CSV table of C-alpha atoms and ligand atoms in Angstrom, one decimal:
chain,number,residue,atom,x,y,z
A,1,UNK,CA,68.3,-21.3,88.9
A,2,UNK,CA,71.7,-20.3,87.5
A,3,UNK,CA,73.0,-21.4,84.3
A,4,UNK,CA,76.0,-21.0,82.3
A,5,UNK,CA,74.8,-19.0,79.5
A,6,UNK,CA,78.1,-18.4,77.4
A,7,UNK,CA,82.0,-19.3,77.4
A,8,UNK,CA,84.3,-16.7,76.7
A,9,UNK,CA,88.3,-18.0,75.5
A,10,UNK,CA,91.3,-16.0,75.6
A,11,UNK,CA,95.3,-15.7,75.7
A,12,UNK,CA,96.3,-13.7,78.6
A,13,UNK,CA,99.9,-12.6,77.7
A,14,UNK,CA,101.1,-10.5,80.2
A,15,UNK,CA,102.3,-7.6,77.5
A,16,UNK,CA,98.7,-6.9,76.6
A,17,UNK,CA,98.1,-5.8,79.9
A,18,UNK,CA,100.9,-3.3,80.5
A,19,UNK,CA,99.6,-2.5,76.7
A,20,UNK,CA,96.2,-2.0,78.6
A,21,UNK,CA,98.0,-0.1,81.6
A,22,UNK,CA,100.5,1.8,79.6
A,23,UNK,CA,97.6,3.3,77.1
A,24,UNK,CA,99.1,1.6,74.1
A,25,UNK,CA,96.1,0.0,72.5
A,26,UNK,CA,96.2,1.9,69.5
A,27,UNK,CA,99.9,1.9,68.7
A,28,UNK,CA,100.8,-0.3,65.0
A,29,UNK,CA,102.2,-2.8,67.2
A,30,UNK,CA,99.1,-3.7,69.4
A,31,UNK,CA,95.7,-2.1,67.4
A,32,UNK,CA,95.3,-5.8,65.4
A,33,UNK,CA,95.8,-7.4,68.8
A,34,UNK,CA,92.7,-5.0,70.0
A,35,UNK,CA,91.0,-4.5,67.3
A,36,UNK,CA,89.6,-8.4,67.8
A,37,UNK,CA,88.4,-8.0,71.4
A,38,UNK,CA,85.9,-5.2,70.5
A,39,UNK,CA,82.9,-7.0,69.6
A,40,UNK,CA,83.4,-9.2,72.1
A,41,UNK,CA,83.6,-6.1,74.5
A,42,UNK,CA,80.1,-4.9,72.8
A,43,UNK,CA,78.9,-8.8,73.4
A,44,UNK,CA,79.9,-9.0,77.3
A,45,UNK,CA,78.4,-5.7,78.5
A,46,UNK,CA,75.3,-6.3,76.6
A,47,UNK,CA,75.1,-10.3,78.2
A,48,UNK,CA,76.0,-7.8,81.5
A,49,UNK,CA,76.7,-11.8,83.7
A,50,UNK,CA,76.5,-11.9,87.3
A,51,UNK,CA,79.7,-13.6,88.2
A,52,UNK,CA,82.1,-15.0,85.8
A,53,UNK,CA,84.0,-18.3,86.8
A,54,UNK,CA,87.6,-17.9,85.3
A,55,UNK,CA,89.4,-21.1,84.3
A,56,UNK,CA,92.8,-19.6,84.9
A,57,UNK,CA,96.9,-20.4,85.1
A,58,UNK,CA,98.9,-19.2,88.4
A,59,UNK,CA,102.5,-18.8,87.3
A,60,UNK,CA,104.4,-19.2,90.5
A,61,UNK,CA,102.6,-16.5,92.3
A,62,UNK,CA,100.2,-17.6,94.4
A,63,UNK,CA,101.4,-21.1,94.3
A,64,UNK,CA,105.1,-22.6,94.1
A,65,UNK,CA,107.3,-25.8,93.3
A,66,UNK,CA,106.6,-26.1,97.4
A,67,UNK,CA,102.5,-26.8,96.5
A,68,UNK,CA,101.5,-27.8,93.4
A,69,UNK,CA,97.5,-27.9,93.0
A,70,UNK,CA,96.2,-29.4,90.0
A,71,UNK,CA,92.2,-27.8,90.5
A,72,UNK,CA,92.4,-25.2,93.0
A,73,UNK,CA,89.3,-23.4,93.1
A,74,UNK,CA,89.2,-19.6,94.9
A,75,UNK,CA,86.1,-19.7,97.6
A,76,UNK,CA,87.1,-16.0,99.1
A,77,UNK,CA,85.3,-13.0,99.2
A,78,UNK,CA,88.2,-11.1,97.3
A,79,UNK,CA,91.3,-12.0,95.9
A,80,UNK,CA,94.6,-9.1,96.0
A,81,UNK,CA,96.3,-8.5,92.7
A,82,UNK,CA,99.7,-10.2,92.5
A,83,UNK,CA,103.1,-8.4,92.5
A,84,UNK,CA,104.6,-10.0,89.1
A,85,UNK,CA,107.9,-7.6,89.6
A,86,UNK,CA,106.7,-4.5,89.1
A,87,UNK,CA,104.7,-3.9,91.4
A,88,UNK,CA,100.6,-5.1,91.3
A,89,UNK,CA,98.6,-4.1,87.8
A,90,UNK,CA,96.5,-1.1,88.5
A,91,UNK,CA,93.5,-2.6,88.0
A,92,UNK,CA,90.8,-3.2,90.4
A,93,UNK,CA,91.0,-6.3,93.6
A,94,UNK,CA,88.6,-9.1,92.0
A,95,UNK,CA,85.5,-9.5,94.3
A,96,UNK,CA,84.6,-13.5,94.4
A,97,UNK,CA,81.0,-14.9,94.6
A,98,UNK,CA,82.2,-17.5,98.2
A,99,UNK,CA,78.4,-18.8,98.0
A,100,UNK,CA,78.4,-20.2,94.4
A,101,UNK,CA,81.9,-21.0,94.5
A,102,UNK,CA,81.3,-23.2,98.1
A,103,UNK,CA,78.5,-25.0,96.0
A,104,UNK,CA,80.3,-25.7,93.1
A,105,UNK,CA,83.0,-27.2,95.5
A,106,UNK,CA,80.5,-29.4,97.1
A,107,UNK,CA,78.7,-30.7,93.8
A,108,UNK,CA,81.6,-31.0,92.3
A,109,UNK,CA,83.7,-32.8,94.7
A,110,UNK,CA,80.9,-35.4,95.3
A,111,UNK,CA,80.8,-35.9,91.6
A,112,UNK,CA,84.5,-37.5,92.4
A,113,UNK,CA,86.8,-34.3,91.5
A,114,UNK,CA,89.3,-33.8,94.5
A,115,UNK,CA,89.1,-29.8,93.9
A,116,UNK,CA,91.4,-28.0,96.2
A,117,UNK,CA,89.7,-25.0,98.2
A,118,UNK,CA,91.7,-22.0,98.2
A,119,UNK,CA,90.8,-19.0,101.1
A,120,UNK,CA,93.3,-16.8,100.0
A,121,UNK,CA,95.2,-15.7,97.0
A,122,UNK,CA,96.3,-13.4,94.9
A,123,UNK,CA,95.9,-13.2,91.2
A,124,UNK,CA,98.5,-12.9,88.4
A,125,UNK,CA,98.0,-12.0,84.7
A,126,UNK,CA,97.1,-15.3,84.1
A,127,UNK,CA,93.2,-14.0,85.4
A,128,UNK,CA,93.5,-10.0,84.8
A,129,UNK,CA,94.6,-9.7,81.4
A,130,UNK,CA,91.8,-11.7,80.1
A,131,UNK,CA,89.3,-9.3,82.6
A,132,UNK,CA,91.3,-6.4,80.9
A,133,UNK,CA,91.0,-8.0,77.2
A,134,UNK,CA,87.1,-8.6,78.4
A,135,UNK,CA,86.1,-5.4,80.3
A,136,UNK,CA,88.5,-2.2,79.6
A,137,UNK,CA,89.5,-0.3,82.5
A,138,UNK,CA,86.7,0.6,85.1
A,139,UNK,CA,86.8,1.4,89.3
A,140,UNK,CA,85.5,-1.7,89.8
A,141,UNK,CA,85.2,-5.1,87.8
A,142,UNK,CA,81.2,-5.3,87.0
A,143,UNK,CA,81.0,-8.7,88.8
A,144,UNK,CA,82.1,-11.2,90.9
A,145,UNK,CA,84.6,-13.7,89.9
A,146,UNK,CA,85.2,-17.1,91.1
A,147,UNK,CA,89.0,-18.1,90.3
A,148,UNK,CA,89.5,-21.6,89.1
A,149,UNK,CA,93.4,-22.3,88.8
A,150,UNK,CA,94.7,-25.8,86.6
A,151,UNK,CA,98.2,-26.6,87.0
A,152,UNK,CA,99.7,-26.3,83.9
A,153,UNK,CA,103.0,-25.2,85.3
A,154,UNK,CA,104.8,-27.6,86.7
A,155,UNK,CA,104.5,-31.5,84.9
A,156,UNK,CA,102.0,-33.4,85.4
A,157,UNK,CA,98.9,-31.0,84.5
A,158,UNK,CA,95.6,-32.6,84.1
A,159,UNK,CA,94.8,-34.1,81.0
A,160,UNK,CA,92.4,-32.2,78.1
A,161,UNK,CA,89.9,-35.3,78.7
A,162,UNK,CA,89.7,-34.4,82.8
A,163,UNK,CA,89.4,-30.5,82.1
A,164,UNK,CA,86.9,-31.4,80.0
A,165,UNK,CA,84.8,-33.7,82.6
A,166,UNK,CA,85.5,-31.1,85.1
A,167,UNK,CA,83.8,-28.5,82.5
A,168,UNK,CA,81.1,-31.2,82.3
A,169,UNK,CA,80.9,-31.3,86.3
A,170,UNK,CA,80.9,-27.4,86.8
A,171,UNK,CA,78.0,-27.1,84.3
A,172,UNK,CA,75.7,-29.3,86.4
A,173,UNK,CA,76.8,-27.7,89.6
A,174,UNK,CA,75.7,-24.7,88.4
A,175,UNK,CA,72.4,-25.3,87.2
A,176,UNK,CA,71.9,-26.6,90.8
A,177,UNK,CA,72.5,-23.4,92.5
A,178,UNK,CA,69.0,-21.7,93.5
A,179,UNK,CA,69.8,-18.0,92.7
A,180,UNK,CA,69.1,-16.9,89.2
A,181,UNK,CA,72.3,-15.8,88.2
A,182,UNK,CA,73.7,-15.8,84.8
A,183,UNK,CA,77.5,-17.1,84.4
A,184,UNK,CA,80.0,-17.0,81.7
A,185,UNK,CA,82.7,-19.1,82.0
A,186,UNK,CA,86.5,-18.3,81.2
A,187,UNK,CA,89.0,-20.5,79.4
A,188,UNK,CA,92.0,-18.5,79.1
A,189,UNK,CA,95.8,-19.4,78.5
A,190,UNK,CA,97.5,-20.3,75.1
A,191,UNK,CA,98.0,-20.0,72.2
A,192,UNK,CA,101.2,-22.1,70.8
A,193,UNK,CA,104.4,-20.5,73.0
A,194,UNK,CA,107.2,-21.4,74.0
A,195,UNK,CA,109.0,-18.8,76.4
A,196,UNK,CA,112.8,-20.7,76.7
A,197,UNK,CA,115.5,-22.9,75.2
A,198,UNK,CA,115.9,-23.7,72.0
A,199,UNK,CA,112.6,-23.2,70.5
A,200,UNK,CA,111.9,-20.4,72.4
A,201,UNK,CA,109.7,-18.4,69.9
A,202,UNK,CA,107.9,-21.4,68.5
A,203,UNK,CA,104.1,-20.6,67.2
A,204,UNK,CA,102.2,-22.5,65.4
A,205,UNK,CA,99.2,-21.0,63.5
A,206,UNK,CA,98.3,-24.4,61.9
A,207,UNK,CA,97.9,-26.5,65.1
A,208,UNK,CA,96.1,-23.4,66.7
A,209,UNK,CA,93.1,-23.0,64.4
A,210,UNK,CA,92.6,-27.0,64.1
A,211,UNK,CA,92.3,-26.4,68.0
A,212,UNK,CA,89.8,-23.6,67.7
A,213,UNK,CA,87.9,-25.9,64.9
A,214,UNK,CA,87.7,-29.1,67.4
A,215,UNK,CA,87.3,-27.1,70.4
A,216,UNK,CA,83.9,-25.6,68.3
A,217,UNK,CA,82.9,-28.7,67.2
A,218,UNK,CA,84.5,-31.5,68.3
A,219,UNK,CA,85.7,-31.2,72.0
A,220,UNK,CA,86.1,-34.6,72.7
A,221,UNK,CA,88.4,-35.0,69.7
A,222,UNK,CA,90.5,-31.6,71.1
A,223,UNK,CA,90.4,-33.3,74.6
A,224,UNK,CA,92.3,-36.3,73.2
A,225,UNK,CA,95.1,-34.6,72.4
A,226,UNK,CA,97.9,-35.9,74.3
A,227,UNK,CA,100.2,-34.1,76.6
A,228,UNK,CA,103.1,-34.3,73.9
A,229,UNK,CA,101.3,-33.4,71.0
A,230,UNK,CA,100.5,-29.6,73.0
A,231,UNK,CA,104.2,-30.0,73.4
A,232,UNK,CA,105.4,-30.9,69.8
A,233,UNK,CA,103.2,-28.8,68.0
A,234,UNK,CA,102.2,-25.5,70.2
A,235,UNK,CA,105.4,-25.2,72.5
A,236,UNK,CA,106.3,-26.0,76.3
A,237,UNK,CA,103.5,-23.2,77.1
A,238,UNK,CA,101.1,-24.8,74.8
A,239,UNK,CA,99.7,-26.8,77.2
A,240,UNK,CA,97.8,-23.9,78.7
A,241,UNK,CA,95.4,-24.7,76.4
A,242,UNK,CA,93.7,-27.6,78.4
A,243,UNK,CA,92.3,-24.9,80.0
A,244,UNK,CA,90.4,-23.7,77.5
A,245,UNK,CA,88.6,-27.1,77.9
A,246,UNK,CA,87.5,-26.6,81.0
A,247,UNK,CA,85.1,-23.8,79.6
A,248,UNK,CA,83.8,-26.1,76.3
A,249,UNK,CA,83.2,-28.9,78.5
A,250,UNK,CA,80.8,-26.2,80.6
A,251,UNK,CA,78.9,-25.5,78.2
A,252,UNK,CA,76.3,-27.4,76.0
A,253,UNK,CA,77.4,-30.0,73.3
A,254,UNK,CA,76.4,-27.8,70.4
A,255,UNK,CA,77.9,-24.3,70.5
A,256,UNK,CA,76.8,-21.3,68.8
A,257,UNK,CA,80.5,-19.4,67.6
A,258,UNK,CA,79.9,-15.8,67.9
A,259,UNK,CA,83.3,-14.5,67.9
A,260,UNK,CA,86.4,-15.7,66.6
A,261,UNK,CA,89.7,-14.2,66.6
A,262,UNK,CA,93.7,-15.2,66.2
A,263,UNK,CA,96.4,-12.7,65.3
A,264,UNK,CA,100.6,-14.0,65.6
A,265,UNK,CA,102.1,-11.9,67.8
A,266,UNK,CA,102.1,-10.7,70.9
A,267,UNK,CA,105.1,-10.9,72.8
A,268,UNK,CA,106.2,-14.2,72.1
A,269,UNK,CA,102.4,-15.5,72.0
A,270,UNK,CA,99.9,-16.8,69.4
A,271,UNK,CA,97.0,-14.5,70.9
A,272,UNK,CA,93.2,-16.5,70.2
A,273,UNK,CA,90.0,-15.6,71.3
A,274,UNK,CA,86.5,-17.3,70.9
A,275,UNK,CA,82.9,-16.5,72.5
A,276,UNK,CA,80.8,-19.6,72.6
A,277,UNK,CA,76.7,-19.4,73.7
A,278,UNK,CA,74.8,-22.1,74.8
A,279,UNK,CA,72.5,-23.9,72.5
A,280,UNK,CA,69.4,-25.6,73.8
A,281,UNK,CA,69.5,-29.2,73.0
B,1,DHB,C1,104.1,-14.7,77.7
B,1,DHB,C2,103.0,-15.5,77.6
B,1,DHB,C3,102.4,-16.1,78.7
B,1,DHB,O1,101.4,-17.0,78.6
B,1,DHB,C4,103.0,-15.9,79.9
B,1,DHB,O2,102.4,-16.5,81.0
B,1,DHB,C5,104.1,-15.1,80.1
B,1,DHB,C6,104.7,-14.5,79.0
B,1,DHB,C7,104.7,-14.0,76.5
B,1,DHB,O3,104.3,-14.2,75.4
B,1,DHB,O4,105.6,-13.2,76.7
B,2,FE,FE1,101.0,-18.0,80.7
């Protein structure tokens, strides 16, 4: 059968990944930035996964103020990379696993989440920095990847307590896919930003290691966070952090940490990053 072995969290500021693009990895700026994702780097190719499910944000690429999904999950058998501005990321298309991704739709949807099913779409940095960050620069990403986009964009997104249900609801429709496949799952987003107005700037190293501490051991208390509170404390971008719940409610109730990382800045982002494996109960 397949299971969901590991959960792997990370920002996905779009700077690291002209850093990634541009060769400036080792520069003063970025090399504490980097310098965190290398044992997880070690840790991925060694777990070597057969398809990663990334719990992702669109930022008005693929989507717009014209369709808002709140789940939309990608069911292709490749995505294209997104034209931000300038011009797609070099990096390679991302290859999708349509079998899995059509099951988790159906188990998922029967279990009472109204997913939407996406054919097409092209990805931002909201799903390749985080496969940069993860897996360097190769010809090809080493495995498929099945694209899960949150709404987190546009007000209302989902609340922490659904992403984490809907965590809860990919888990089981995972372990009832036949193959034996290995899957790590992908929260990525955050930390505290805000990217306009007045507190444009704002980070909040406080608020964003009690979230790594809940999100470790007490998910259900980090899922009760309220909309405003991601607002308040870690900034109008913030709230990509639901996502990040989406992955911890995958995986099982008692988490083994292997990785932790959080460095202020980059860009204008609290960067945070956390590897998670399964436990048996
Ligand atoms: C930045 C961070 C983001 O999450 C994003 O989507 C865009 C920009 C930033 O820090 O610059
Ligand atoms: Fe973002």
């Amino acid at each position: 059968m397949a299971e969901i072995i590991a959960g792997y969290a990370s920002s996905h500021v779009p700077a690291i990944g002209v850093a990634i693009d541009q060769g400036k990895t080792g520069e003063n700026y970025w090399q504490p930035v980097f310098a965190g994702y290398e044992a997880s780097r070690k840790w991925i190719a060694e777990q070597n996964p057969d398809v990663i499910i990334m719990v992702y944000n669109d930022h008005a690429t693929a989507f717009s103020l014209e369709m808002i999904p709140t789940f939309a999950l990608g069911c292709a058998a490749e995505f294209a990379i997104a034209d931000e501005g300038w011009g797609p990321r070099p990096v390679p298309k991302v290859v999708g696993h349509p079998e899995l991704a059509w099951h988790i739709a159906q188990s998922v949807i029967l279990d009472e989440f109204d997913l939407t099913i996406v054919n097409q779409m092209e990805v931002d940095h909201g799903l390749t920095v985080p496969l940069s960050l993860a897996f360097g620069q190769p010809e090809a990403w080493p495995c498929p990847v099945i694209p899960l986009a949150v709404n987190v964009v546009q007000y209302p997104p989902p609340t922490g307590h659904r992403c984490l249900q809907l965590g809860r609801a990919i888990r089981k429709a995972v372990a009832s896919f036949g193959p034996d496949l290995k899957v790590v799952i992908f929260g990525t987003g955050g930390m505290s930003h805000q990217l306009q107005a007045e507190r444009a700037g704002l980070i909040n190293a406080d608020f964003d290691n009690r979230f790594l501490d809940l999100l470790v051991n007490d998910p259900e208390a980090a899922a009760a966070i309220p909309h405003v509170d991601y607002l308040r404390e870690a900034g109008s971008e913030g709230i990509e952090l639901v996502m990040w719940l989406v992955m911890r409610g995958a995986l099982s109730p008692d988490v083994r940490q292997i990785h932790r990382h959080y460095h202020v800045p980059a860009s204008n982002t609290a960067v945070g990053h956390l590897v998670l494996e399964n436990q048996p109960a």
